[in-house]
Each structure stands twice: as C-alpha cells, then as structure tokens.
Amino acid sequence: MTDSLAQHAGLPHAVFLHRMAGGSEPSTLEPRFGRAAFIALRLVDLLGPEHTTLHPDAFHYQYVATARCCRDLPPGSTETSHLTGLVRSTAEAFEQGSPSLVLPALFAYGHYLEDQMRLEEALDVLDTLLQVGGASLPAADAVGTRLRRARVYRKLNEFDAAERSYSEGGALAATLGDTHSELLSRVGRADTLRGRGNLVEAETSLRDILFDAERLQDRDAQARAHQVIAVVLGTRGQPTEAIPHLWQAFELYDDEIARGRTLADLGGVLLIVGDPAGAERALLEALRRGGAQDFATNALIELMNCASFRRDRVGFERWREQCDARRETMPPNILVDYMLKGGIGRARFGQVDRAERLLTEALRIADEARLHEFTFRIERIKAGLRDCGEAAAEPVRQSEAVREVSAALAHLAGAS
C-alpha cells in the first residue's frame, strides 16, 4: 500500500472518492464515476471470507443500490462497461458462492485504470482481487496479479514496493515451473533499476535475461527485454543504439497490440535521430494497426511532431485536428505529451506566445498528475522555446543499423 493510500486505510476504496473532491480532471462526470467505483468495490468486498454468513437479503439490498448508481453513468463509456460488468459478476459470484467469478472483471478494471494512469485506483482494485481471491486464487492468477501490481508500483516510482511485488511474483512462478513469468519478473526488476537511475546494472541484467530467454526460446520475454534495453539506451542518450532493439522487439512479439505499441515507440526514436521519413512509416503503420488504442493516439501525436519537424504547416494542422478529436479520451500522460509537442510545433512556426500558453497548461496538468519527468522536460523546453523557430534540422548521417531498420519499415509499409 502506498503512503497516499495508507492514510485512507480506515475506509476501503477511499481513493476513488478523490474524484468527488475535484481530483486532477475537471469533468463533471468524474464525481459520478468515482462514487460508482467506490460503491461497486464495497459490493465486491461482500465476497470476502469475513462475510460468509451475510444474509442474501442484505447483499441484494446493496446490489440494487449499486446497480442503480451504475445505470446513471454514460452508457457509451468504457469505464461504465467495466463497472456494470463488475457489479454483474459480483452478483453471480455471490449467488453461486464462488468469489472466483468476479476475478476476471476485477483484473480487467485494474488494467483499464492503469492505462488511464489512475495508478492508485488500479492498485486498490488489484489489492481487492488478491483479498477476495485469497487462498482460492488460482496460482497463475496470483502470479499475474503480483506482476501487474509491481508494474503499477513502478509507474508510481514506488520502487521498493515494486521490487517486492516482482520478487513475490517471480518466486511464486518458480514454484509452478513457470519460466516465462520468472523472466517477466526479472525484466520488471531490471526496469525498476532503470527507474532508480542505475542504468549500467539495468542493462547488464537485461542482457543476461535476453540470453536466458533466447536459450528457453521464449519470444515474448526476448521482445520485452529488447524493448526495455531500448528504453535504457534512450535514457542514456543513445537513441541510435536503441533503434535495432526496438525493431527486434517488433519482430519477436506475437501480440498485435504489443507490435503496434513498439512501432509507435520506434517512430518517436527515429525522429530523434533525424529520420522523419522512417519515423512516419513506423507511425503510420502503428496508427493503421491501433484504432482507438492509446498507442495509436501516441502515433498521431508523433506524426504531428514529425510534420512540425519538417516545417510542414498543413500536415501539422491535419494531425493536430485528429489529435484534438481524441483529447477527451486522453489520460493525463498522453494529454501532456500532446500539449507539449503541440507547443513545440507552434514555436517552430513562429507562434511563440501560443506555444508558451500550451506549455504552461501542460506543466499545470503534469504537476497535478505528478508526472515529474514531464515537468522537468517542459521546464527545460520552455527555457529554450524561442530557439525552436530556427531552420529545420538537416538529416544526420545514419548508422548502418538504423538504415537497415528504415529500409525494413519501407518494405513493411509497401507490404501492407
């Protein structure tokens, strides 16, 4: 439990009530969602072992009130679907005396909240899953939940808690002979080292994991190791060296969402090394594959960034309009990135005053959402904002590995 959650330990699920107090998003729907999530999870609590003697009438009364609250939510919202599904699954689990029936809905809701960067709420849901599942939780689900929990802790920069949860998941996986989850636990711990700033040890650990994953012919673990190695190299200021690892991750992944997400990351790094043509091929392919996925939104933002990099005003406005159409569904981290790159684009076209307003608003949102890395980047960029209007950067001389990846992307774009 994080410190911010511990202070509410006397009232389970109180983290969802933050939305009723205003939170970081001003939408008038947020209090309704927060209240519905709070009472839905209180209903789930009735499946816990301490409520085994609960009278059915008592459960039914609370279920009816909870269902009524969820019916007042916008019917087309993804979160509405998660909450109504959670309430329905809870009722079925109570009627059949089988708490395990609610676990898939809890896991899916936790995943959704993580994607929306509602990280403390995601932790609350995952903790509820572990508590309700208890000793009857299937071992594979116990491993997966601990690894997911660890990832959320890592995103919160709660590195000690992340390492404990990764270790718990890895140890449990070892007792099951689940070598894949063991490798994922090790990748997660290496990524935690990266988060702490220990880049040398993180890279050494990841290369050891990559060796073991290749020996075990575990393609997914190989892909994840390559992807985190790329992040380490990028953090170290070596984007050229990161690019081949991202391409290898793309080729190794079987999951289409993971492949699309990797292409979006690859596009961003190719632009950093001065290859806008290769970047656009990767980003357009990610967009084609992504639909409404968050990585497709990231690809749109990077395509806008590519256009301003090339001083293509028409292209910039076209991609900006498409980004704007998704603005209401952007979680804080993506919204801040959009505003940041929109501000850079405005500055590149000489609209410095508009750029400053965008960056000021992006900084406010980043501070409220505790996106500290964005805060540092925005402050640095604001300081040099008036330099963005200089002439477009000349293409830089690429390494052979980067040229090979760029050529492979051209072939991929032609094949699709």
mmCIF file of N, CA, C and O in Angstrom, residues 55-140:
data_model
loop_
_atom_site.group_PDB
_atom_site.id
_atom_site.type_symbol
_atom_site.label_atom_id
_atom_site.label_comp_id
_atom_site.label_asym_id
_atom_site.label_seq_id
_atom_site.Cartn_x
_atom_site.Cartn_y
_atom_site.Cartn_z
ATOM 1 N N HIS A 55 -26.471 -12.428 5.101
ATOM 2 C CA HIS A 55 -27.798 -12.846 4.645
ATOM 3 C C HIS A 55 -28.009 -12.379 3.197
ATOM 4 O O HIS A 55 -27.651 -11.252 2.839
ATOM 5 N N PRO A 56 -28.602 -13.219 2.344
ATOM 6 C CA PRO A 56 -28.818 -12.839 0.937
ATOM 7 C C PRO A 56 -29.587 -11.536 0.774
ATOM 8 O O PRO A 56 -29.343 -10.778 -0.170
ATOM 9 N N ASP A 57 -30.520 -11.251 1.673
ATOM 10 C CA ASP A 57 -31.291 -10.010 1.563
ATOM 11 C C ASP A 57 -30.401 -8.781 1.729
ATOM 12 O O ASP A 57 -30.606 -7.756 1.067
ATOM 13 N N ALA A 58 -29.432 -8.888 2.624
ATOM 14 C CA ALA A 58 -28.515 -7.767 2.843
ATOM 15 C C ALA A 58 -27.685 -7.519 1.587
ATOM 16 O O ALA A 58 -27.475 -6.368 1.172
ATOM 17 N N PHE A 59 -27.203 -8.604 0.980
ATOM 18 C CA PHE A 59 -26.442 -8.449 -0.264
ATOM 19 C C PHE A 59 -27.332 -7.855 -1.355
ATOM 20 O O PHE A 59 -26.914 -6.944 -2.079
ATOM 21 N N HIS A 60 -28.560 -8.371 -1.462
ATOM 22 C CA HIS A 60 -29.463 -7.912 -2.522
ATOM 23 C C HIS A 60 -29.749 -6.415 -2.394
ATOM 24 O O HIS A 60 -29.769 -5.693 -3.407
ATOM 25 N N TYR A 61 -29.932 -5.937 -1.173
ATOM 26 C CA TYR A 61 -30.207 -4.518 -0.955
ATOM 27 C C TYR A 61 -29.042 -3.671 -1.472
ATOM 28 O O TYR A 61 -29.240 -2.676 -2.183
ATOM 29 N N GLN A 62 -27.812 -4.079 -1.117
ATOM 30 C CA GLN A 62 -26.661 -3.304 -1.557
ATOM 31 C C GLN A 62 -26.459 -3.439 -3.069
ATOM 32 O O GLN A 62 -26.073 -2.473 -3.743
ATOM 33 N N TYR A 63 -26.736 -4.614 -3.617
ATOM 34 C CA TYR A 63 -26.584 -4.821 -5.057
ATOM 35 C C TYR A 63 -27.536 -3.910 -5.838
ATOM 36 O O TYR A 63 -27.143 -3.275 -6.826
ATOM 37 N N VAL A 64 -28.798 -3.830 -5.406
ATOM 38 C CA VAL A 64 -29.782 -3.000 -6.103
ATOM 39 C C VAL A 64 -29.348 -1.540 -6.104
ATOM 40 O O VAL A 64 -29.423 -0.842 -7.133
ATOM 41 N N ALA A 65 -28.867 -1.051 -4.973
ATOM 42 C CA ALA A 65 -28.417 0.343 -4.882
ATOM 43 C C ALA A 65 -27.207 0.592 -5.787
ATOM 44 O O ALA A 65 -27.107 1.637 -6.440
ATOM 45 N N THR A 66 -26.296 -0.379 -5.817
ATOM 46 C CA THR A 66 -25.092 -0.234 -6.648
ATOM 47 C C THR A 66 -25.446 -0.248 -8.128
ATOM 48 O O THR A 66 -24.951 0.572 -8.915
ATOM 49 N N ALA A 67 -26.300 -1.178 -8.523
ATOM 50 C CA ALA A 67 -26.711 -1.263 -9.929
ATOM 51 C C ALA A 67 -27.420 0.006 -10.373
ATOM 52 O O ALA A 67 -27.224 0.499 -11.492
ATOM 53 N N ARG A 68 -28.224 0.581 -9.478
ATOM 54 C CA ARG A 68 -28.933 1.816 -9.807
ATOM 55 C C ARG A 68 -27.943 2.957 -10.041
ATOM 56 O O ARG A 68 -28.097 3.754 -10.973
ATOM 57 N N CYS A 69 -26.932 3.020 -9.205
ATOM 58 C CA CYS A 69 -25.908 4.060 -9.358
ATOM 59 C C CYS A 69 -25.189 3.913 -10.706
ATOM 60 O O CYS A 69 -24.945 4.902 -11.406
ATOM 61 N N CYS A 70 -24.868 2.678 -11.095
ATOM 62 C CA CYS A 70 -24.157 2.451 -12.354
ATOM 63 C C CYS A 70 -25.037 2.744 -13.564
ATOM 64 O O CYS A 70 -24.527 3.137 -14.625
ATOM 65 N N ARG A 71 -26.355 2.565 -13.410
ATOM 66 C CA ARG A 71 -27.250 2.866 -14.532
ATOM 67 C C ARG A 71 -27.278 4.350 -14.858
ATOM 68 O O ARG A 71 -27.660 4.750 -15.964
ATOM 69 N N ASP A 72 -26.881 5.192 -13.923
ATOM 70 C CA ASP A 72 -26.859 6.634 -14.148
ATOM 71 C C ASP A 72 -25.607 7.103 -14.885
ATOM 72 O O ASP A 72 -25.483 8.286 -15.213
ATOM 73 N N LEU A 73 -24.669 6.166 -15.148
ATOM 74 C CA LEU A 73 -23.428 6.531 -15.835
ATOM 75 C C LEU A 73 -23.647 6.581 -17.339
ATOM 76 O O LEU A 73 -24.546 5.926 -17.869
ATOM 77 N N PRO A 74 -22.805 7.339 -18.074
ATOM 78 C CA PRO A 74 -22.947 7.419 -19.535
ATOM 79 C C PRO A 74 -22.842 6.029 -20.166
ATOM 80 O O PRO A 74 -21.846 5.323 -19.950
ATOM 81 N N PRO A 75 -23.817 5.597 -20.946
ATOM 82 C CA PRO A 75 -23.831 4.216 -21.447
ATOM 83 C C PRO A 75 -22.713 3.890 -22.429
ATOM 84 O O PRO A 75 -22.329 2.725 -22.559
ATOM 85 N N GLY A 76 -22.169 4.886 -23.117
ATOM 86 C CA GLY A 76 -21.137 4.590 -24.105
ATOM 87 C C GLY A 76 -19.724 4.601 -23.560
ATOM 88 O O GLY A 76 -18.764 4.359 -24.307
ATOM 89 N N SER A 77 -19.561 4.837 -22.269
ATOM 90 C CA SER A 77 -18.224 4.966 -21.683
ATOM 91 C C SER A 77 -17.595 3.604 -21.404
ATOM 92 O O SER A 77 -18.271 2.673 -20.956
ATOM 93 N N THR A 78 -16.290 3.500 -21.645
ATOM 94 C CA THR A 78 -15.569 2.260 -21.339
ATOM 95 C C THR A 78 -15.609 1.964 -19.848
ATOM 96 O O THR A 78 -15.789 0.817 -19.439
ATOM 97 N N GLU A 79 -15.460 3.004 -19.025
ATOM 98 C CA GLU A 79 -15.477 2.760 -17.586
ATOM 99 C C GLU A 79 -16.852 2.300 -17.124
ATOM 100 O O GLU A 79 -16.966 1.471 -16.213
ATOM 101 N N THR A 80 -17.897 2.806 -17.743
ATOM 102 C CA THR A 80 -19.248 2.321 -17.423
ATOM 103 C C THR A 80 -19.343 0.818 -17.684
ATOM 104 O O THR A 80 -19.883 0.062 -16.862
ATOM 105 N N SER A 81 -18.820 0.377 -18.813
ATOM 106 C CA SER A 81 -18.851 -1.055 -19.146
ATOM 107 C C SER A 81 -18.111 -1.874 -18.098
ATOM 108 O O SER A 81 -18.580 -2.944 -17.682
ATOM 109 N N HIS A 82 -16.950 -1.372 -17.664
ATOM 110 C CA HIS A 82 -16.188 -2.096 -16.642
ATOM 111 C C HIS A 82 -16.977 -2.190 -15.332
ATOM 112 O O HIS A 82 -17.036 -3.252 -14.699
ATOM 113 N N LEU A 83 -17.566 -1.083 -14.918
ATOM 114 C CA LEU A 83 -18.266 -1.071 -13.629
ATOM 115 C C LEU A 83 -19.542 -1.909 -13.657
ATOM 116 O O LEU A 83 -19.824 -2.657 -12.717
ATOM 117 N N THR A 84 -20.316 -1.798 -14.732
ATOM 118 C CA THR A 84 -21.526 -2.622 -14.807
ATOM 119 C C THR A 84 -21.172 -4.099 -14.890
ATOM 120 O O THR A 84 -21.849 -4.947 -14.282
ATOM 121 N N GLY A 85 -20.106 -4.415 -15.619
ATOM 122 C CA GLY A 85 -19.662 -5.810 -15.680
ATOM 123 C C GLY A 85 -19.180 -6.312 -14.335
ATOM 124 O O GLY A 85 -19.435 -7.466 -13.956
ATOM 125 N N LEU A 86 -18.497 -5.450 -13.591
ATOM 126 C CA LEU A 86 -18.015 -5.825 -12.258
ATOM 127 C C LEU A 86 -19.183 -6.094 -11.311
ATOM 128 O O LEU A 86 -19.180 -7.085 -10.557
ATOM 129 N N VAL A 87 -20.202 -5.244 -11.348
ATOM 130 C CA VAL A 87 -21.367 -5.426 -10.475
ATOM 131 C C VAL A 87 -22.112 -6.709 -10.849
ATOM 132 O O VAL A 87 -22.514 -7.490 -9.977
ATOM 133 N N ARG A 88 -22.278 -6.940 -12.138
ATOM 134 C CA ARG A 88 -22.966 -8.147 -12.585
ATOM 135 C C ARG A 88 -22.192 -9.406 -12.160
ATOM 136 O O ARG A 88 -22.784 -10.385 -11.670
ATOM 137 N N SER A 89 -20.881 -9.392 -12.325
ATOM 138 C CA SER A 89 -20.059 -10.543 -11.939
ATOM 139 C C SER A 89 -20.094 -10.779 -10.436
ATOM 140 O O SER A 89 -20.070 -11.919 -9.976
ATOM 141 N N THR A 90 -20.146 -9.690 -9.667
ATOM 142 C CA THR A 90 -20.213 -9.825 -8.211
ATOM 143 C C THR A 90 -21.508 -10.510 -7.794
ATOM 144 O O THR A 90 -21.515 -11.384 -6.913
ATOM 145 N N ALA A 91 -22.625 -10.112 -8.428
ATOM 146 C CA ALA A 91 -23.900 -10.751 -8.114
ATOM 147 C C ALA A 91 -23.870 -12.237 -8.443
ATOM 148 O O ALA A 91 -24.332 -13.078 -7.650
ATOM 149 N N GLU A 92 -23.306 -12.591 -9.593
ATOM 150 C CA GLU A 92 -23.216 -14.006 -9.974
ATOM 151 C C GLU A 92 -22.327 -14.775 -9.001
ATOM 152 O O GLU A 92 -22.637 -15.918 -8.629
ATOM 153 N N ALA A 93 -21.221 -14.152 -8.591
ATOM 154 C CA ALA A 93 -20.305 -14.820 -7.663
ATOM 155 C C ALA A 93 -20.978 -15.073 -6.319
ATOM 156 O O ALA A 93 -20.800 -16.132 -5.705
ATOM 157 N N PHE A 94 -21.773 -14.096 -5.844
ATOM 158 C CA PHE A 94 -22.463 -14.279 -4.565
ATOM 159 C C PHE A 94 -23.535 -15.356 -4.672
ATOM 160 O O PHE A 94 -23.641 -16.229 -3.795
ATOM 161 N N GLU A 95 -24.311 -15.321 -5.739
ATOM 162 C CA GLU A 95 -25.384 -16.302 -5.903
ATOM 163 C C GLU A 95 -24.847 -17.732 -5.970
ATOM 164 O O GLU A 95 -25.456 -18.664 -5.440
ATOM 165 N N GLN A 96 -23.681 -17.894 -6.617
ATOM 166 C CA GLN A 96 -23.126 -19.231 -6.784
ATOM 167 C C GLN A 96 -22.110 -19.594 -5.699
ATOM 168 O O GLN A 96 -21.558 -20.699 -5.721
ATOM 169 N N GLY A 97 -21.880 -18.674 -4.773
ATOM 170 C CA GLY A 97 -20.921 -18.945 -3.708
ATOM 171 C C GLY A 97 -19.516 -19.175 -4.217
ATOM 172 O O GLY A 97 -18.752 -19.948 -3.646
ATOM 173 N N SER A 98 -19.159 -18.474 -5.310
ATOM 174 C CA SER A 98 -17.853 -18.674 -5.945
ATOM 175 C C SER A 98 -17.207 -17.327 -6.229
ATOM 176 O O SER A 98 -17.388 -16.750 -7.313
ATOM 177 N N PRO A 99 -16.433 -16.770 -5.277
ATOM 178 C CA PRO A 99 -15.803 -15.460 -5.488
ATOM 179 C C PRO A 99 -14.920 -15.389 -6.728
ATOM 180 O O PRO A 99 -14.705 -14.311 -7.275
ATOM 181 N N SER A 100 -14.419 -16.539 -7.182
ATOM 182 C CA SER A 100 -13.516 -16.529 -8.336
ATOM 183 C C SER A 100 -14.194 -15.976 -9.592
ATOM 184 O O SER A 100 -13.515 -15.522 -10.515
ATOM 185 N N LEU A 101 -15.525 -15.980 -9.627
ATOM 186 C CA LEU A 101 -16.231 -15.496 -10.808
ATOM 187 C C LEU A 101 -16.055 -13.996 -11.026
ATOM 188 O O LEU A 101 -16.247 -13.510 -12.144
ATOM 189 N N VAL A 102 -15.695 -13.262 -9.979
ATOM 190 C CA VAL A 102 -15.535 -11.819 -10.123
ATOM 191 C C VAL A 102 -14.105 -11.436 -10.507
ATOM 192 O O VAL A 102 -13.850 -10.293 -10.906
ATOM 193 N N LEU A 103 -13.170 -12.368 -10.426
ATOM 194 C CA LEU A 103 -11.760 -12.022 -10.608
ATOM 195 C C LEU A 103 -11.438 -11.480 -12.005
ATOM 196 O O LEU A 103 -10.696 -10.502 -12.127
ATOM 197 N N PRO A 104 -11.960 -12.079 -13.092
ATOM 198 C CA PRO A 104 -11.646 -11.506 -14.414
ATOM 199 C C PRO A 104 -12.099 -10.056 -14.559
ATOM 200 O O PRO A 104 -11.395 -9.237 -15.166
ATOM 201 N N ALA A 105 -13.270 -9.727 -14.020
ATOM 202 C CA ALA A 105 -13.761 -8.351 -14.121
ATOM 203 C C ALA A 105 -12.878 -7.396 -13.320
ATOM 204 O O ALA A 105 -12.613 -6.262 -13.751
ATOM 205 N N LEU A 106 -12.413 -7.829 -12.150
ATOM 206 C CA LEU A 106 -11.511 -7.001 -11.354
ATOM 207 C C LEU A 106 -10.197 -6.770 -12.086
ATOM 208 O O LEU A 106 -9.681 -5.643 -12.131
ATOM 209 N N PHE A 107 -9.654 -7.834 -12.668
ATOM 210 C CA PHE A 107 -8.366 -7.708 -13.360
ATOM 211 C C PHE A 107 -8.504 -6.765 -14.553
ATOM 212 O O PHE A 107 -7.650 -5.902 -14.793
ATOM 213 N N ALA A 108 -9.605 -6.903 -15.304
ATOM 214 C CA ALA A 108 -9.816 -6.044 -16.470
ATOM 215 C C ALA A 108 -9.972 -4.577 -16.057
ATOM 216 O O ALA A 108 -9.438 -3.670 -16.721
ATOM 217 N N TYR A 109 -10.682 -4.330 -14.952
ATOM 218 C CA TYR A 109 -10.871 -2.949 -14.496
ATOM 219 C C TYR A 109 -9.541 -2.359 -14.022
ATOM 220 O O TYR A 109 -9.223 -1.194 -14.309
ATOM 221 N N GLY A 110 -8.751 -3.174 -13.310
ATOM 222 C CA GLY A 110 -7.442 -2.700 -12.881
ATOM 223 C C GLY A 110 -6.563 -2.341 -14.067
ATOM 224 O O GLY A 110 -5.841 -1.333 -14.046
ATOM 225 N N HIS A 111 -6.617 -3.166 -15.123
ATOM 226 C CA HIS A 111 -5.833 -2.900 -16.335
ATOM 227 C C HIS A 111 -6.281 -1.582 -16.977
ATOM 228 O O HIS A 111 -5.451 -0.759 -17.388
ATOM 229 N N TYR A 112 -7.588 -1.392 -17.067
ATOM 230 C CA TYR A 112 -8.118 -0.156 -17.644
ATOM 231 C C TYR A 112 -7.636 1.066 -16.852
ATOM 232 O O TYR A 112 -7.191 2.068 -17.432
ATOM 233 N N LEU A 113 -7.728 0.999 -15.526
ATOM 234 C CA LEU A 113 -7.320 2.134 -14.698
ATOM 235 C C LEU A 113 -5.830 2.421 -14.858
ATOM 236 O O LEU A 113 -5.410 3.586 -14.888
ATOM 237 N N GLU A 114 -5.030 1.363 -14.991
ATOM 238 C CA GLU A 114 -3.599 1.568 -15.218
ATOM 239 C C GLU A 114 -3.369 2.288 -16.539
ATOM 240 O O GLU A 114 -2.573 3.228 -16.626
ATOM 241 N N ASP A 115 -4.062 1.853 -17.589
ATOM 242 C CA ASP A 115 -3.909 2.500 -18.892
ATOM 243 C C ASP A 115 -4.323 3.966 -18.839
ATOM 244 O O ASP A 115 -3.777 4.802 -19.580
ATOM 245 N N GLN A 116 -5.285 4.287 -17.983
ATOM 246 C CA GLN A 116 -5.740 5.666 -17.831
ATOM 247 C C GLN A 116 -4.870 6.461 -16.860
ATOM 248 O O GLN A 116 -5.173 7.623 -16.554
ATOM 249 N N MET A 117 -3.795 5.840 -16.376
ATOM 250 C CA MET A 117 -2.868 6.458 -15.423
ATOM 251 C C MET A 117 -3.540 6.814 -14.101
ATOM 252 O O MET A 117 -3.097 7.701 -13.383
ATOM 253 N N ARG A 118 -4.589 6.098 -13.754
ATOM 254 C CA ARG A 118 -5.203 6.211 -12.415
ATOM 255 C C ARG A 118 -4.560 5.107 -11.571
ATOM 256 O O ARG A 118 -5.172 4.085 -11.253
ATOM 257 N N LEU A 119 -3.311 5.346 -11.241
ATOM 258 C CA LEU A 119 -2.475 4.261 -10.741
ATOM 259 C C LEU A 119 -2.839 3.830 -9.319
ATOM 260 O O LEU A 119 -2.842 2.639 -9.011
ATOM 261 N N GLU A 120 -3.145 4.776 -8.433
ATOM 262 C CA GLU A 120 -3.520 4.392 -7.076
ATOM 263 C C GLU A 120 -4.856 3.642 -7.084
ATOM 264 O O GLU A 120 -5.062 2.707 -6.303
ATOM 265 N N GLU A 121 -5.757 4.048 -7.977
ATOM 266 C CA GLU A 121 -7.017 3.325 -8.100
ATOM 267 C C GLU A 121 -6.764 1.901 -8.630
ATOM 268 O O GLU A 121 -7.388 0.935 -8.175
ATOM 269 N N ALA A 122 -5.865 1.780 -9.599
ATOM 270 C CA ALA A 122 -5.531 0.453 -10.128
ATOM 271 C C ALA A 122 -4.972 -0.445 -9.026
ATOM 272 O O ALA A 122 -5.328 -1.636 -8.929
ATOM 273 N N LEU A 123 -4.117 0.116 -8.176
ATOM 274 C CA LEU A 123 -3.582 -0.667 -7.054
ATOM 275 C C LEU A 123 -4.692 -1.133 -6.129
ATOM 276 O O LEU A 123 -4.694 -2.279 -5.660
ATOM 277 N N ASP A 124 -5.646 -0.264 -5.847
ATOM 278 C CA ASP A 124 -6.761 -0.623 -4.970
ATOM 279 C C ASP A 124 -7.529 -1.813 -5.537
ATOM 280 O O ASP A 124 -7.875 -2.755 -4.819
ATOM 281 N N VAL A 125 -7.782 -1.785 -6.847
ATOM 282 C CA VAL A 125 -8.532 -2.870 -7.484
ATOM 283 C C VAL A 125 -7.725 -4.166 -7.455
ATOM 284 O O VAL A 125 -8.266 -5.247 -7.163
ATOM 285 N N LEU A 126 -6.423 -4.096 -7.735
ATOM 286 C CA LEU A 126 -5.594 -5.306 -7.722
ATOM 287 C C LEU A 126 -5.468 -5.872 -6.307
ATOM 288 O O LEU A 126 -5.474 -7.096 -6.112
ATOM 289 N N ASP A 127 -5.357 -4.990 -5.307
ATOM 290 C CA ASP A 127 -5.336 -5.459 -3.919
ATOM 291 C C ASP A 127 -6.655 -6.145 -3.564
ATOM 292 O O ASP A 127 -6.678 -7.170 -2.874
ATOM 293 N N THR A 128 -7.764 -5.583 -4.046
ATOM 294 C CA THR A 128 -9.073 -6.196 -3.793
ATOM 295 C C THR A 128 -9.139 -7.587 -4.415
ATOM 296 O O THR A 128 -9.678 -8.527 -3.813
ATOM 297 N N LEU A 129 -8.591 -7.717 -5.612
ATOM 298 C CA LEU A 129 -8.567 -9.024 -6.276
ATOM 299 C C LEU A 129 -7.829 -10.049 -5.420
ATOM 300 O O LEU A 129 -8.309 -11.183 -5.218
ATOM 301 N N LEU A 130 -6.670 -9.664 -4.901
ATOM 302 C CA LEU A 130 -5.894 -10.595 -4.068
ATOM 303 C C LEU A 130 -6.632 -10.925 -2.776
ATOM 304 O O LEU A 130 -6.602 -12.076 -2.311
ATOM 305 N N GLN A 131 -7.309 -9.942 -2.201
ATOM 306 C CA GLN A 131 -8.018 -10.180 -0.940
ATOM 307 C C GLN A 131 -9.237 -11.063 -1.139
ATOM 308 O O GLN A 131 -9.472 -12.001 -0.371
ATOM 309 N N VAL A 132 -10.016 -10.792 -2.180
ATOM 310 C CA VAL A 132 -11.217 -11.589 -2.431
ATOM 311 C C VAL A 132 -10.842 -12.997 -2.881
ATOM 312 O O VAL A 132 -11.459 -13.975 -2.478
ATOM 313 N N GLY A 133 -9.823 -13.086 -3.734
ATOM 314 C CA GLY A 133 -9.398 -14.405 -4.200
ATOM 315 C C GLY A 133 -8.831 -15.256 -3.083
ATOM 316 O O GLY A 133 -9.117 -16.446 -2.983
ATOM 317 N N GLY A 134 -8.028 -14.612 -2.211
ATOM 318 C CA GLY A 134 -7.468 -15.314 -1.055
ATOM 319 C C GLY A 134 -6.732 -16.586 -1.444
ATOM 320 O O GLY A 134 -6.090 -16.667 -2.496
ATOM 321 N N ALA A 135 -6.880 -17.599 -0.618
ATOM 322 C CA ALA A 135 -6.179 -18.868 -0.837
ATOM 323 C C ALA A 135 -6.730 -19.615 -2.039
ATOM 324 O O ALA A 135 -6.054 -20.491 -2.589
ATOM 325 N N SER A 136 -7.963 -19.271 -2.454
ATOM 326 C CA SER A 136 -8.561 -19.968 -3.597
ATOM 327 C C SER A 136 -8.158 -19.366 -4.940
ATOM 328 O O SER A 136 -8.543 -19.886 -5.995
ATOM 329 N N LEU A 137 -7.394 -18.285 -4.925
ATOM 330 C CA LEU A 137 -6.965 -17.654 -6.166
ATOM 331 C C LEU A 137 -6.054 -18.612 -6.926
ATOM 332 O O LEU A 137 -5.048 -19.081 -6.387
ATOM 333 N N PRO A 138 -6.378 -18.946 -8.175
ATOM 334 C CA PRO A 138 -5.503 -19.831 -8.949
ATOM 335 C C PRO A 138 -4.082 -19.299 -8.976
ATOM 336 O O PRO A 138 -3.856 -18.087 -9.079
ATOM 337 N N ALA A 139 -3.127 -20.195 -8.868
ATOM 338 C CA ALA A 139 -1.729 -19.779 -8.743
ATOM 339 C C ALA A 139 -1.277 -18.910 -9.905
ATOM 340 O O ALA A 139 -0.563 -17.914 -9.717
ATOM 341 N N ALA A 140 -1.701 -19.247 -11.124
ATOM 342 C CA ALA A 140 -1.301 -18.449 -12.282
ATOM 343 C C ALA A 140 -1.850 -17.027 -12.173
ATOM 344 O O ALA A 140 -1.163 -16.051 -12.521
#
